[in-house]
Short mmCIF file of C-alpha atoms and ligand atoms in Angstrom, two decimals:
data_model
loop_
_atom_site.label_atom_id
_atom_site.label_comp_id
_atom_site.label_asym_id
_atom_site.label_seq_id
_atom_site.Cartn_x
_atom_site.Cartn_y
_atom_site.Cartn_z
CA MET F 480 85.46 87.67 61.14
CA LEU F 481 86.84 84.85 63.28
CA THR F 482 85.25 83.90 66.56
CA GLY F 483 87.52 83.12 69.51
CA VAL F 484 87.58 79.48 70.60
CA ASN F 485 87.07 80.27 74.31
CA GLN F 486 84.37 82.81 73.78
CA ARG F 487 80.64 82.32 74.04
CA GLU F 488 79.11 83.21 70.69
CA THR F 489 76.44 85.52 72.06
CA ASP F 490 77.77 87.26 75.17
CA PRO F 491 80.34 89.97 74.57
CA VAL F 492 83.75 90.58 75.99
CA VAL F 493 82.93 93.39 78.40
CA VAL F 494 85.84 95.69 79.15
CA VAL F 495 85.21 97.97 82.13
CA GLY F 496 87.31 101.13 82.13
CA ALA F 497 87.86 103.14 78.95
CA GLY F 498 91.45 104.18 79.61
CA LEU F 499 94.69 103.08 77.98
CA ALA F 500 94.48 99.45 79.16
CA GLY F 501 90.79 99.06 78.34
CA SER F 502 91.01 100.67 74.92
CA ARG F 503 94.06 98.67 73.94
CA THR F 504 92.50 95.39 75.10
CA CYS F 505 89.68 95.97 72.60
CA THR F 506 91.96 96.88 69.70
CA GLU F 507 94.34 93.99 70.49
CA LEU F 508 91.38 91.57 70.39
CA ARG F 509 90.45 92.78 66.92
CA LYS F 510 94.10 92.75 65.80
CA ARG F 511 94.24 89.07 66.76
CA GLY F 512 91.11 88.29 64.74
CA TYR F 513 88.55 88.13 67.51
CA GLY F 514 85.20 88.61 65.76
CA GLY F 515 82.70 88.42 68.62
CA PRO F 516 80.97 91.36 70.24
CA ILE F 517 83.03 93.75 72.39
CA VAL F 518 81.59 96.33 74.79
CA LEU F 519 83.88 98.99 76.28
CA ILE F 520 82.36 100.97 79.11
CA GLY F 521 83.84 104.04 80.77
CA ASP F 522 82.51 106.57 83.25
CA GLU F 523 84.21 109.58 81.63
CA ALA F 524 82.46 111.61 78.92
CA THR F 525 85.37 111.56 76.48
CA LYS F 526 86.92 108.83 74.37
CA PRO F 527 89.98 107.13 75.92
CA TYR F 528 93.10 109.31 76.04
CA ASP F 529 96.64 109.20 77.41
CA ARG F 530 97.27 110.64 80.86
CA PRO F 531 101.03 111.45 80.89
CA PRO F 532 100.58 114.45 78.54
CA LEU F 533 98.13 115.98 81.04
CA SER F 534 100.91 116.88 83.47
CA LYS F 535 103.67 117.29 80.88
CA GLY F 536 101.78 119.34 78.29
CA VAL F 537 98.17 120.28 79.11
CA ILE F 538 98.69 122.02 82.46
CA ARG F 539 101.70 123.85 81.00
CA GLY F 540 99.43 125.26 78.29
CA LYS F 541 101.34 123.43 75.56
CA ARG F 542 98.62 121.08 74.27
CA GLU F 543 95.03 119.89 74.67
CA PRO F 544 93.94 116.43 75.85
CA LYS F 545 93.84 114.18 72.78
CA PRO F 546 92.00 110.85 72.27
CA LEU F 547 94.00 107.69 71.59
CA LYS F 548 94.18 106.68 67.95
CA ALA F 549 91.53 103.95 67.79
CA ASP F 550 88.62 103.59 65.36
CA TYR F 551 85.99 102.10 67.70
CA GLU F 552 83.21 102.31 65.14
CA GLY F 553 85.27 100.86 62.33
CA LEU F 554 86.39 98.00 64.61
CA ASP F 555 82.81 97.37 65.73
CA ILE F 556 83.62 98.11 69.37
CA ASP F 557 80.53 99.20 71.29
CA LEU F 558 81.97 102.13 73.27
CA ARG F 559 79.61 103.28 76.01
CA LEU F 560 80.80 106.50 77.64
CA GLU F 561 79.39 108.06 80.82
CA THR F 562 78.50 104.57 81.97
CA LYS F 563 79.66 103.52 85.40
CA ALA F 564 80.09 99.91 86.48
CA GLU F 565 78.47 99.66 89.88
CA SER F 566 78.98 95.99 90.72
CA VAL F 567 79.51 92.60 89.17
CA ASP F 568 77.54 89.37 89.54
CA LEU F 569 80.13 86.72 88.71
CA ALA F 570 77.76 83.75 89.11
CA GLY F 571 75.20 85.40 86.83
CA ARG F 572 78.01 86.61 84.50
CA ARG F 573 76.83 90.19 84.25
CA VAL F 574 78.06 93.65 85.11
CA LEU F 575 75.56 96.03 86.70
CA THR F 576 76.06 99.52 85.34
CA SER F 577 74.42 102.94 85.51
CA GLY F 578 73.04 102.07 82.05
CA GLY F 579 71.61 98.69 83.10
CA PRO F 580 73.02 95.14 83.35
CA ILE F 581 75.37 93.82 80.66
CA ALA F 582 75.93 90.06 80.27
CA PHE F 583 79.51 89.04 79.60
CA GLY F 584 81.26 86.05 78.08
CA SER F 585 84.58 87.42 79.31
CA LEU F 586 85.09 90.32 81.71
CA VAL F 587 88.12 92.60 81.64
CA ILE F 588 88.65 94.94 84.60
CA ALA F 589 90.60 98.04 83.56
CA THR F 590 89.26 100.72 85.89
CA GLY F 591 92.63 102.27 86.68
CA ALA F 592 93.20 104.23 89.86
CA THR F 593 91.78 107.21 91.74
CA PRO F 594 93.83 109.93 93.45
CA VAL F 595 93.80 110.04 97.23
CA ARG F 596 92.13 113.09 98.81
CA LEU F 597 93.23 114.48 102.18
CA PRO F 598 90.88 115.36 105.05
CA GLY F 599 89.28 118.80 105.29
CA THR F 600 86.53 120.86 103.68
CA GLY F 601 88.77 123.13 101.61
CA GLU F 602 88.98 122.76 97.84
CA GLN F 603 91.59 120.26 96.64
CA LEU F 604 92.45 119.91 92.97
CA LEU F 605 93.54 116.45 91.88
CA LEU F 606 95.15 115.46 88.60
CA ARG F 607 93.87 112.28 86.98
CA THR F 608 91.51 113.21 84.15
CA GLY F 609 91.52 115.56 81.18
CA ASN F 610 88.96 117.72 82.96
CA ASP F 611 91.18 117.83 86.06
CA ALA F 612 94.05 119.06 83.89
CA LEU F 613 91.96 121.76 82.21
CA ALA F 614 90.63 122.95 85.58
CA LEU F 615 94.14 123.07 87.03
CA ARG F 616 95.56 124.87 84.01
CA ASP F 617 92.97 127.64 84.49
CA ARG F 618 94.22 128.16 88.05
CA LEU F 619 97.93 128.41 87.27
CA GLY F 620 97.92 132.13 86.56
CA SER F 621 100.92 134.35 87.23
CA GLY F 622 101.18 135.25 90.93
CA ALA F 623 98.66 132.65 92.10
CA ARG F 624 99.57 131.08 95.45
CA VAL F 625 99.71 127.37 94.72
CA VAL F 626 100.36 124.78 97.41
CA VAL F 627 101.37 121.38 96.05
CA ILE F 628 100.96 118.60 98.60
CA GLY F 629 103.26 115.66 97.88
CA ALA F 630 106.63 115.82 96.11
CA GLY F 631 106.18 112.54 94.25
CA TRP F 632 105.94 112.18 90.47
CA ILE F 633 102.69 114.10 89.98
CA GLY F 634 103.54 116.76 92.60
CA ALA F 635 106.87 117.51 90.93
CA GLU F 636 105.35 117.81 87.46
CA VAL F 637 102.62 120.11 88.79
CA ALA F 638 105.15 122.27 90.68
CA HIS F 639 107.25 122.53 87.53
CA ALA F 640 104.24 123.72 85.50
CA ALA F 641 103.16 126.17 88.23
CA LEU F 642 106.64 127.70 88.55
CA GLU F 643 106.92 127.96 84.78
CA ARG F 644 103.61 129.86 84.70
CA GLY F 645 104.76 132.34 87.33
CA CYS F 646 102.87 131.01 90.36
CA ALA F 647 104.11 131.40 93.93
CA VAL F 648 104.60 127.72 94.78
CA VAL F 649 104.93 126.01 98.14
CA GLY F 650 105.59 122.27 98.01
CA LEU F 651 104.88 120.18 101.10
CA GLU F 652 106.35 116.72 101.57
CA TYR F 653 106.26 114.61 104.70
CA GLN F 654 109.32 112.55 103.75
CA SER F 655 112.83 114.04 104.04
CA ALA F 656 113.22 114.45 100.25
CA PRO F 657 111.19 114.47 97.04
CA LEU F 658 110.48 111.05 95.51
CA ALA F 659 111.87 109.42 98.66
CA GLN F 660 108.97 106.99 98.87
CA ALA F 661 109.70 105.58 95.40
CA LEU F 662 113.48 105.91 95.25
CA GLY F 663 114.72 106.30 98.84
CA ALA F 664 115.90 109.42 100.67
CA GLU F 665 119.50 109.27 99.36
CA ILE F 666 118.41 109.45 95.72
CA GLY F 667 115.49 111.76 96.50
CA ALA F 668 117.82 114.36 98.04
CA ARG F 669 119.42 114.81 94.61
CA PHE F 670 116.13 116.21 93.26
CA ALA F 671 115.49 118.76 96.02
CA ASP F 672 117.32 121.64 94.28
CA TRP F 673 115.07 121.35 91.24
CA TRP F 674 112.25 122.81 93.34
CA GLY F 675 114.20 126.10 93.59
CA GLY F 676 113.74 126.54 97.33
CA THR F 677 109.96 126.14 97.19
CA LEU F 678 109.80 122.70 98.83
CA ARG F 679 109.38 122.09 102.56
CA THR F 680 110.18 118.52 103.57
CA GLY F 681 109.38 116.65 106.79
CA VAL F 682 106.02 118.41 107.16
CA ARG F 683 102.71 116.65 107.58
CA VAL F 684 99.42 118.06 106.36
CA ALA F 685 96.59 117.62 108.85
CA ALA F 686 93.79 118.94 106.63
CA VAL F 687 92.94 121.22 103.73
CA GLU F 688 90.47 123.83 104.96
CA PRO F 689 88.88 126.90 103.30
CA ASP F 690 91.53 129.20 104.90
CA GLY F 691 94.46 127.14 103.65
CA VAL F 692 96.52 124.05 104.31
CA HIS F 693 96.70 123.13 108.00
CA LEU F 694 99.90 121.43 109.07
CA GLU F 695 100.26 119.17 112.07
CA GLY F 696 101.43 121.54 114.82
CA GLY F 697 98.95 124.26 113.86
CA GLU F 698 100.62 126.29 111.09
CA VAL F 699 98.27 127.36 108.30
CA ILE F 700 99.60 127.99 104.79
CA PRO F 701 97.25 130.23 102.80
CA ALA F 702 96.62 129.25 99.19
CA ASP F 703 94.59 130.26 96.16
CA THR F 704 94.89 126.72 94.83
CA VAL F 705 95.75 123.48 96.59
CA VAL F 706 96.83 120.52 94.50
CA THR F 707 96.92 117.17 96.28
CA GLY F 708 99.34 114.67 94.78
CA VAL F 709 99.80 112.08 97.50
CA GLY F 710 99.20 108.94 95.49
CA VAL F 711 96.42 106.86 94.02
CA ARG F 712 94.32 103.85 94.97
CA PRO F 713 93.15 101.18 92.52
CA ALA F 714 89.57 101.98 91.42
CA THR F 715 88.14 98.67 92.56
CA ALA F 716 85.52 99.69 95.16
CA TRP F 717 82.80 98.66 92.71
CA LEU F 718 84.08 95.07 92.98
CA ALA F 719 83.64 94.84 96.78
CA GLY F 720 81.75 91.68 97.71
CA SER F 721 82.17 90.19 94.23
CA GLY F 722 84.37 87.35 95.47
CA LEU F 723 87.45 88.61 93.61
CA GLU F 724 90.61 89.05 95.68
CA LEU F 725 91.16 92.79 96.19
CA LEU F 726 94.53 93.98 97.56
CA PRO F 727 92.89 96.55 96.86
CA ALA F 728 94.16 96.05 93.26
CA VAL F 729 92.60 92.93 91.73
CA ALA F 730 94.96 90.01 92.36
CA VAL F 731 95.79 88.28 89.07
CA ASP F 732 98.29 85.66 87.95
CA GLU F 733 101.01 86.13 85.34
CA ARG F 734 98.37 85.65 82.64
CA LEU F 735 96.31 88.42 84.23
CA ARG F 736 93.52 85.98 85.21
CA ALA F 737 91.59 86.94 88.31
CA GLY F 738 90.99 83.42 89.65
CA VAL F 739 87.49 83.11 88.14
CA PRO F 740 87.08 81.68 84.61
CA ASP F 741 87.06 84.34 81.89
CA VAL F 742 87.74 87.25 84.26
CA TYR F 743 90.90 89.34 83.76
CA ALA F 744 92.31 92.53 85.25
CA LEU F 745 95.15 94.76 84.10
CA GLY F 746 96.70 98.21 84.25
CA ASP F 747 96.54 100.35 87.39
CA ALA F 748 93.60 98.31 88.74
CA ALA F 749 95.57 95.04 88.87
CA ALA F 750 98.38 93.46 90.90
CA TRP F 751 99.93 90.67 88.84
CA TRP F 752 102.06 87.77 89.98
CA SER F 753 105.59 88.21 88.64
CA PRO F 754 107.65 85.00 88.34
CA ARG F 755 110.64 87.26 87.55
CA PHE F 756 110.51 89.12 90.87
CA GLY F 757 108.77 86.38 92.90
CA ARG F 758 106.12 88.77 94.18
CA ARG F 759 102.97 90.59 93.18
CA MET F 760 103.54 93.82 91.26
CA ASP F 761 101.22 96.82 91.13
CA VAL F 762 103.40 99.39 89.47
CA GLN F 763 100.81 101.82 88.03
CA HIS F 764 102.97 102.72 85.04
CA TRP F 765 101.90 103.72 81.54
CA ASP F 766 104.20 101.10 79.99
CA ASP F 767 102.43 98.36 81.95
CA ALA F 768 98.94 99.47 80.87
CA TYR F 769 100.25 99.63 77.29
CA SER F 770 101.82 96.17 77.18
CA ALA F 771 99.39 94.08 79.28
CA PRO F 772 96.41 94.20 76.84
CA SER F 773 98.04 91.86 74.32
CA VAL F 774 98.27 89.18 77.05
CA VAL F 775 94.61 89.58 78.01
CA ALA F 776 93.58 89.45 74.34
CA GLN F 777 95.63 86.29 73.84
CA GLY F 778 94.04 84.76 76.95
CA ILE F 779 90.50 85.50 75.74
CA ILE F 780 91.15 84.16 72.27
CA GLY F 781 92.77 81.08 73.76
CA GLY F 782 95.84 79.03 73.04
CA GLU F 783 99.48 79.73 73.65
CA GLY F 784 101.36 82.54 71.95
CA PRO F 785 104.41 84.71 72.46
CA GLU F 786 102.27 87.04 74.56
CA SER F 787 100.64 84.51 76.89
CA VAL F 788 102.46 85.77 79.98
CA HIS F 789 102.80 89.29 81.38
CA ASP F 790 106.06 89.58 83.30
CA PRO F 791 107.86 92.67 82.01
CA VAL F 792 110.76 94.51 83.56
CA PRO F 793 108.75 97.57 84.69
CA TYR F 794 109.59 100.94 83.13
CA PHE F 795 108.56 104.43 84.24
CA TRP F 796 109.53 107.95 83.20
CA SER F 797 108.82 111.46 84.41
CA ASP F 798 109.59 114.85 82.86
CA GLN F 799 110.07 117.52 85.51
CA PHE F 800 111.95 120.81 85.86
CA GLY F 801 113.48 120.35 82.40
CA HIS F 802 114.88 116.89 83.18
CA ARG F 803 113.90 113.37 82.25
CA ILE F 804 113.95 110.71 84.97
CA GLU F 805 113.63 107.06 83.93
CA TYR F 806 113.43 103.99 86.14
CA VAL F 807 113.52 100.31 85.18
CA GLY F 808 113.11 97.17 87.24
CA HIS F 809 112.06 96.81 90.83
CA HIS F 810 114.33 97.21 93.86
CA SER F 811 113.77 96.42 97.50
CA ALA F 812 114.97 98.43 100.50
CA ASP F 813 117.74 95.87 101.15
CA ASP F 814 119.34 96.20 97.70
CA ALA F 815 122.75 97.92 97.48
CA LEU F 816 122.79 101.31 95.74
CA ALA F 817 125.57 102.78 93.60
CA VAL F 818 125.45 106.19 91.87
CA ASP F 819 127.43 107.06 88.77
CA THR F 820 127.85 110.60 87.37
CA VAL F 821 128.67 111.17 83.70
CA GLU F 822 128.93 114.71 82.24
CA GLY F 823 125.96 116.31 83.97
CA ALA F 824 123.79 113.21 83.65
CA TRP F 825 123.75 110.57 86.34
CA SER F 826 122.40 107.12 87.01
CA ALA F 827 121.82 104.81 89.94
CA ARG F 828 121.84 101.03 90.12
CA TRP F 829 120.43 98.69 92.72
CA THR F 830 121.83 95.17 93.14
CA ASP F 831 120.63 92.30 95.30
CA ALA F 832 122.66 90.22 97.78
CA GLU F 833 123.98 88.07 94.90
CA GLY F 834 125.14 91.18 93.02
CA ARG F 835 122.38 90.95 90.38
CA LEU F 836 121.03 94.18 88.94
CA THR F 837 117.42 94.60 90.12
CA ALA F 838 116.66 98.21 89.13
CA ALA F 839 118.23 101.30 87.62
CA LEU F 840 117.51 104.99 87.40
CA ALA F 841 118.80 107.35 84.72
CA VAL F 842 118.56 111.14 84.80
CA ASP F 843 119.00 112.84 81.43
CA ALA F 844 120.71 109.71 80.11
CA PRO F 845 118.10 108.18 77.77
CA LYS F 846 120.45 105.79 75.97
CA LEU F 847 121.25 103.97 79.20
CA ILE F 848 117.81 102.64 80.01
CA PRO F 849 117.25 100.16 77.15
CA VAL F 850 120.65 98.62 77.90
CA LEU F 851 119.95 98.31 81.63
CA ARG F 852 116.46 96.98 81.00
CA LYS F 853 117.95 94.18 78.89
CA GLU F 854 120.49 93.46 81.61
CA ILE F 855 117.73 93.15 84.25
CA ALA F 856 115.64 90.99 81.90
CA ALA F 857 118.57 88.62 81.39
CA VAL F 858 118.97 87.90 85.12
C1 FAD Y 1230 98.74 113.20 85.13
C2 FAD Y 1230 99.33 111.85 84.99
C3 FAD Y 1230 100.63 111.73 84.50
C4 FAD Y 1230 101.21 110.47 84.38
N1 FAD Y 1230 102.48 110.38 83.90
C5 FAD Y 1230 103.06 109.17 83.79
C6 FAD Y 1230 104.40 109.05 83.31
O1 FAD Y 1230 105.06 110.03 83.04
N2 FAD Y 1230 104.92 107.81 83.19
C7 FAD Y 1230 104.21 106.67 83.49
O2 FAD Y 1230 104.73 105.57 83.36
N3 FAD Y 1230 102.93 106.76 83.94
C8 FAD Y 1230 102.35 107.97 84.10
N4 FAD Y 1230 101.07 108.06 84.56
C9 FAD Y 1230 100.33 106.83 84.90
C10 FAD Y 1230 99.63 106.23 83.69
O3 FAD Y 1230 98.91 107.21 83.02
C11 FAD Y 1230 98.71 105.11 84.17
O4 FAD Y 1230 99.54 104.07 84.65
C12 FAD Y 1230 97.79 104.62 83.08
O5 FAD Y 1230 96.89 105.62 82.69
C13 FAD Y 1230 96.98 103.41 83.57
O6 FAD Y 1230 96.06 103.07 82.59
P1 FAD Y 1230 94.72 102.28 82.96
O7 FAD Y 1230 94.01 102.09 81.67
O8 FAD Y 1230 95.04 101.12 83.81
O9 FAD Y 1230 93.90 103.27 83.90
P2 FAD Y 1230 93.26 104.68 83.57
O10 FAD Y 1230 94.07 105.40 82.56
O11 FAD Y 1230 93.05 105.35 84.89
O12 FAD Y 1230 91.83 104.34 82.93
C14 FAD Y 1230 90.81 103.78 83.71
C15 FAD Y 1230 89.48 104.32 83.24
O13 FAD Y 1230 88.44 103.61 83.90
C16 FAD Y 1230 87.44 104.53 84.33
N5 FAD Y 1230 86.69 103.94 85.44
C17 FAD Y 1230 87.07 103.83 86.74
N6 FAD Y 1230 86.11 103.23 87.46
C18 FAD Y 1230 85.09 102.95 86.60
C19 FAD Y 1230 83.83 102.33 86.76
N7 FAD Y 1230 83.39 101.82 87.94
N8 FAD Y 1230 83.04 102.20 85.67
C20 FAD Y 1230 83.44 102.67 84.45
N9 FAD Y 1230 84.63 103.28 84.25
C21 FAD Y 1230 85.45 103.40 85.32
C22 FAD Y 1230 88.25 105.75 84.72
O14 FAD Y 1230 87.46 106.93 84.78
C23 FAD Y 1230 89.28 105.79 83.59
O15 FAD Y 1230 88.74 106.47 82.47
C24 FAD Y 1230 100.46 109.31 84.72
C25 FAD Y 1230 99.17 109.44 85.22
C26 FAD Y 1230 98.61 110.70 85.36
C27 FAD Y 1230 97.22 110.84 85.91
#
């Protein structure tokens, strides 16, 4: 096999985080002919898998968690599961893990993100891992009182599954509408009916306690199961004090380099500089974790190539309440919004002060998104 020109012969590429971005970085390296040693470490017990099917299939009882298609053994990738990276010594070029130190020639940070937990001593189910999904699925029995905190992407998909399985659902959202944080209150209001009267907006949760969910103001909502879906934080605590810039996502440039030679970060754990949008982006989308690995692999191997720079038009989708929502681009609060309805489906477009399309949303209109994505890319 070939050996990469930028790579020390003896020390491996160490990829920390065995999720989509980490797994694909390893396979992309091999695809590009990198022949040196590769170590992929992950703290979960299972081989890397995709997360979107957890909320769209697993918790609805429609499928099991399934590993990504990658032949780690055949590709000579040293996959070390149940191994947690605890810190990194950049000067000494080694990662300190629960399984001992590992020297690296190149380091790739792909540790993803961790769901935020609310205060209180009551049980809160989160949805990030395959085990989380299996545990939640077991609790979504007919008649169970399920409180879903947060009417964002994950909250809506969980509420959909719970309603479908006959649970008595109460959704709690502190904004005035579902998805308002991501899409604004005007667009968010269009999704409220999908919750079938189960969503309470403008309410703040103070704590989750053993007797139920305590709202600010004193009301207590009893629950058999509480699911907290109020967002995620980049899983970068293990990098504290390393010298890397943490926002808390690892700050990287458009080549996904972390400002220290041979150190890269990508996926949900990274915030990359986007020349297209003139700002740092930390989108936490599947599509981003899927596409970024080819750029990291190219960077490690060295030299210029078509995939030297990561600056995509971001894309995100969600399946909820029998509808598909898709979003492309990136809009700011100042952008002008226009909504267009076509035969039951609808779309929204955001344009900047110069009238350029910055982002678009399509609901049940899948053919629209590739066209709009191209339009945004051409700006
Ligand atoms: C339920 C669910 C549904 C989703 N649905 C959608 C969707 O519909 N559309 C969409 O665009 N996106 C969706 N996403 C988001 C998408 O899955 C993520 O953007 C994507 O998984 C990010 O990949 P990643 O490899 O960066 O991180 P992850 O997939 O989180 O992988 C990171 C891995 O690193 C491990 N790790 C963390 N810290 C350490 C450490 N210190 N040492 C070792 N290992 C560590 C983690 O346990 C994890 O296995 C969804 C996410 C979830 C949870």
